[in-house]
Short mmCIF file of C-alpha atoms and ligand atoms in Angstrom, two decimals:
data_model
loop_
_atom_site.label_atom_id
_atom_site.label_comp_id
_atom_site.label_asym_id
_atom_site.label_seq_id
_atom_site.Cartn_x
_atom_site.Cartn_y
_atom_site.Cartn_z
CA MET P 1 300.82 133.94 273.14
CA SER P 2 298.60 136.59 273.95
CA GLY P 3 297.62 139.43 272.13
CA VAL P 4 295.52 142.48 271.49
CA ILE P 5 294.65 142.93 267.78
CA VAL P 6 291.96 145.31 267.10
CA VAL P 7 289.40 145.21 263.75
CA LEU P 8 288.01 148.34 262.79
CA GLY P 9 286.13 149.22 259.69
CA ARG P 10 283.10 151.37 259.43
CA GLN P 11 279.49 149.64 260.70
CA GLY P 12 277.85 146.71 258.47
CA SER P 13 281.75 145.98 257.37
CA GLY P 14 280.85 142.75 258.11
CA LYS P 15 283.21 142.71 261.21
CA GLY P 16 281.06 141.52 263.85
CA THR P 17 280.43 137.93 260.89
CA GLN P 18 284.47 137.53 260.77
CA CYS P 19 285.52 137.65 264.26
CA GLY P 20 282.51 135.12 264.87
CA LEU P 21 283.67 133.06 262.45
CA LEU P 22 287.93 133.20 263.16
CA GLU P 23 286.55 132.66 266.48
CA GLN P 24 284.75 129.07 265.26
CA HIS P 25 288.31 128.05 263.10
CA PHE P 26 290.97 128.75 265.67
CA ASP P 27 292.14 128.10 269.07
CA GLY P 28 292.55 130.26 271.45
CA VAL P 29 290.84 132.83 269.90
CA VAL P 30 288.33 135.31 271.49
CA HIS P 31 285.85 137.80 269.46
CA VAL P 32 285.29 140.53 271.97
CA SER P 33 282.23 142.92 270.27
CA THR P 34 281.48 145.66 272.02
CA GLY P 35 278.23 146.59 270.80
CA ASP P 36 277.37 143.06 271.25
CA MET P 37 278.06 143.47 275.32
CA LEU P 38 276.38 146.63 275.58
CA ARG P 39 272.85 144.58 273.32
CA ASP P 40 272.66 142.00 276.00
CA ALA P 41 273.29 144.35 279.28
CA ALA P 42 270.22 146.29 277.72
CA THR P 43 267.98 143.12 277.41
CA SER P 44 269.22 141.85 280.61
CA GLY P 45 269.04 145.26 281.83
CA THR P 46 271.19 145.64 283.72
CA PRO P 47 272.18 149.22 285.13
CA LEU P 48 275.07 149.68 281.97
CA GLY P 49 272.24 148.59 279.45
CA ARG P 50 270.00 151.13 280.82
CA ARG P 51 272.78 153.97 280.26
CA ALA P 52 272.81 152.59 276.80
CA GLU P 53 269.71 151.70 275.92
CA ALA P 54 269.07 155.63 274.88
CA ILE P 55 272.87 156.03 273.20
CA MET P 56 272.43 153.44 271.30
CA THR P 57 269.04 154.02 269.53
CA ALA P 58 270.42 157.57 268.70
CA GLY P 59 272.95 156.37 267.15
CA GLU P 60 275.16 158.51 268.98
CA LEU P 61 278.68 157.33 271.67
CA VAL P 62 278.62 155.60 274.75
CA PRO P 63 281.19 158.28 277.87
CA ASP P 64 284.85 156.97 276.61
CA ASP P 65 284.91 156.53 280.83
CA VAL P 66 282.19 154.25 280.52
CA MET P 67 283.90 151.96 277.75
CA CYS P 68 287.00 152.15 279.04
CA ASP P 69 286.04 150.26 282.37
CA VAL P 70 283.76 147.92 280.19
CA VAL P 71 286.56 146.48 278.07
CA ALA P 72 289.19 146.52 280.55
CA GLU P 73 286.94 144.59 282.78
CA ARG P 74 286.86 141.43 280.43
CA LEU P 75 290.12 142.52 278.24
CA VAL P 76 292.71 141.92 281.00
CA PRO P 77 291.21 138.00 282.75
CA LEU P 78 291.21 137.19 278.71
CA LEU P 79 295.25 138.19 278.03
CA GLU P 80 295.82 136.71 281.70
CA SER P 81 294.56 133.54 279.73
CA GLY P 82 296.53 133.50 276.67
CA ALA P 83 294.10 133.77 274.77
CA THR P 84 294.23 136.65 271.51
CA VAL P 85 291.29 138.77 272.06
CA LEU P 86 289.75 140.55 267.93
CA LEU P 87 288.32 143.23 269.76
CA ASP P 88 285.62 145.16 267.21
CA GLY P 89 284.12 148.32 268.00
CA PHE P 90 285.92 149.95 270.73
CA PRO P 91 288.42 151.73 269.96
CA ARG P 92 286.20 154.10 269.12
CA THR P 93 287.73 157.35 270.15
CA PRO P 94 291.32 158.57 270.05
CA ALA P 95 290.90 158.67 274.06
CA GLN P 96 290.09 154.89 274.11
CA ALA P 97 292.38 154.10 271.97
CA GLU P 98 295.28 155.92 274.85
CA ALA P 99 293.46 153.44 277.41
CA LEU P 100 293.60 150.17 275.21
CA ALA P 101 297.08 151.73 274.42
CA GLY P 102 297.57 151.46 278.38
CA MET P 103 295.57 148.52 279.51
CA THR P 104 298.25 145.37 277.26
CA VAL P 105 300.40 146.74 278.91
CA PRO P 106 303.55 145.50 278.73
CA ASP P 107 303.47 144.10 275.72
CA GLY P 108 302.09 146.32 273.64
CA ILE P 109 298.44 145.97 270.74
CA ALA P 110 299.85 143.22 268.54
CA GLY P 111 298.56 145.26 265.39
CA ALA P 112 295.36 146.32 263.57
CA VAL P 113 293.02 144.94 261.07
CA LEU P 114 291.19 147.40 258.98
CA LEU P 115 287.87 146.46 256.79
CA GLU P 116 287.51 148.35 253.96
CA VAL P 117 283.99 148.44 252.58
CA ASP P 118 282.40 151.80 250.92
CA VAL P 119 279.63 154.00 252.95
CA ALA P 120 277.37 152.70 250.23
CA GLU P 121 277.53 149.58 250.40
CA VAL P 122 277.47 149.18 254.34
CA SER P 123 274.09 151.68 253.76
CA GLU P 124 273.06 149.03 252.07
CA ARG P 125 274.04 145.69 253.49
CA MET P 126 272.64 147.28 257.53
CA LEU P 127 269.39 148.21 256.06
CA ALA P 128 268.87 144.65 254.71
CA ARG P 129 270.07 144.15 258.52
CA GLY P 130 268.14 145.61 260.30
CA ARG P 131 268.70 145.52 263.98
CA ASP P 132 266.90 148.48 265.86
CA ASP P 133 269.54 151.22 265.44
CA ASP P 134 269.65 150.64 261.90
CA THR P 135 267.18 153.23 260.80
CA VAL P 136 268.49 155.81 257.98
CA ALA P 137 268.04 158.05 260.84
CA GLY P 138 270.41 156.42 262.82
CA ILE P 139 272.82 154.35 259.81
CA ALA P 140 273.20 158.22 258.89
CA ARG P 141 274.96 159.52 261.84
CA ARG P 142 276.74 156.51 263.20
CA LEU P 143 278.40 156.29 259.90
CA GLU P 144 279.16 160.38 260.19
CA LEU P 145 279.99 159.46 263.89
CA TYR P 146 282.51 156.31 262.23
CA GLU P 147 283.75 159.35 260.36
CA ALA P 148 284.36 161.88 262.33
CA GLN P 149 285.88 159.62 266.09
CA THR P 150 286.20 156.87 264.88
CA ALA P 151 288.60 156.99 261.04
CA PRO P 152 291.11 158.88 262.65
CA LEU P 153 292.35 156.21 264.92
CA VAL P 154 293.18 154.93 260.98
CA GLU P 155 295.92 156.85 261.09
CA TRP P 156 296.13 156.63 265.18
CA PHE P 157 297.73 153.21 264.37
CA ALA P 158 299.36 153.30 261.11
CA GLY P 159 301.16 156.14 262.59
CA ARG P 160 302.04 153.18 264.79
CA GLY P 161 303.39 151.31 262.72
CA LEU P 162 299.84 148.48 263.49
CA LEU P 163 297.72 148.90 260.48
CA GLN P 164 296.97 146.11 257.78
CA ARG P 165 294.08 147.71 255.02
CA ILE P 166 292.15 143.98 254.12
CA GLU P 167 289.41 144.72 251.06
CA GLY P 168 286.27 143.73 252.81
CA THR P 169 283.94 143.19 249.77
CA GLY P 170 283.61 140.22 247.64
CA ALA P 171 282.77 136.80 249.08
CA PRO P 172 283.08 136.89 252.60
CA GLU P 173 285.33 133.00 252.42
CA GLU P 174 287.37 135.82 249.96
CA VAL P 175 287.36 138.57 252.71
CA PHE P 176 288.12 135.26 255.85
CA ASP P 177 291.03 134.43 254.22
CA ARG P 178 292.32 137.29 254.01
CA LEU P 179 291.85 138.69 257.35
CA ALA P 180 294.14 134.91 258.61
CA ALA P 181 296.23 135.24 256.84
CA ALA P 182 297.36 139.52 258.38
CA ILE P 183 295.77 137.91 262.14
CA GLY P 184 298.71 134.78 261.10
CA GLY P 185 301.92 137.30 260.68
CA LEU P 186 300.97 139.36 264.19
CA VAL P 187 300.02 136.32 266.05
CA PRO P 188 299.96 132.28 265.99
CA LEU P 189 296.93 130.39 264.69
CA ARG P 190 295.72 127.04 265.84
CA LEU P 191 292.98 125.27 264.04
CA SER P 192 290.18 124.15 265.89
CA ARG P 193 289.66 120.68 266.06
P1 AMP Q 201 278.31 148.81 267.24
O1 AMP Q 201 277.02 147.25 267.48
O2 AMP Q 201 279.80 148.52 267.63
O3 AMP Q 201 277.89 149.39 265.96
O4 AMP Q 201 277.74 149.08 268.57
C1 AMP Q 201 276.22 149.61 268.15
C2 AMP Q 201 276.33 150.45 269.69
O5 AMP Q 201 276.76 150.52 271.06
C3 AMP Q 201 277.30 151.94 269.05
O6 AMP Q 201 277.03 152.73 268.78
C4 AMP Q 201 277.80 152.84 269.81
O7 AMP Q 201 276.44 153.18 270.46
C5 AMP Q 201 277.66 152.28 270.84
N1 AMP Q 201 279.09 151.32 271.37
C6 AMP Q 201 279.37 150.24 270.64
N2 AMP Q 201 281.18 150.03 271.54
C7 AMP Q 201 281.59 152.06 271.37
C8 AMP Q 201 282.68 152.12 272.37
N3 AMP Q 201 283.42 151.66 271.89
N4 AMP Q 201 282.28 153.80 272.44
C9 AMP Q 201 281.24 154.21 272.46
N5 AMP Q 201 279.92 153.39 271.89
C10 AMP Q 201 279.83 152.52 271.62
#
């Protein structure tokens, strides 16, 4: 059975790490990270990558129409193949959420999980991680955009009865167990061998 589960949370809340673990542990679960897709495109020097690189370094958002095309191209075949997709980094704006709803017709979005970690802790985690765009200014700008553009999406999902809030602090194994329980309530999960 296929389905899309949106993984929401501030940058640095552990979405990427946890989605990677879930993908490893469960059959048919695929982690799709738009940030990873854009970073790969930038490394390969594709037209998309060249366009996205400066935007990413500044901590700004790639335009909605570009992102929606990139995601649809990846998502639609995965859903047709019966995968459960953990979508990390998309949607980031209300327009992207509407577009995602369109991409998942007729099944709809299976659910959304919000990994809750406060601003002080995610800032500390990002500085420790030290990615190219993890400068003090870049982190501040991304968190500002998250509050302005992405936080309203929490209401978008909650209003549709799709949102589950997950405590994102504590040992990574504990966070994993909470997420697996939440996701297992949305789609059948089978352990990988
Ligand atoms: P992330 O790894 O999710 O924090 O994404 C890194 C950067 O990629 C962001 O700061 C944005 O510049 C860009 N990006 C990733 N996903 C999106 C999206 N859905 N919409 C716009 N820009 C995005």
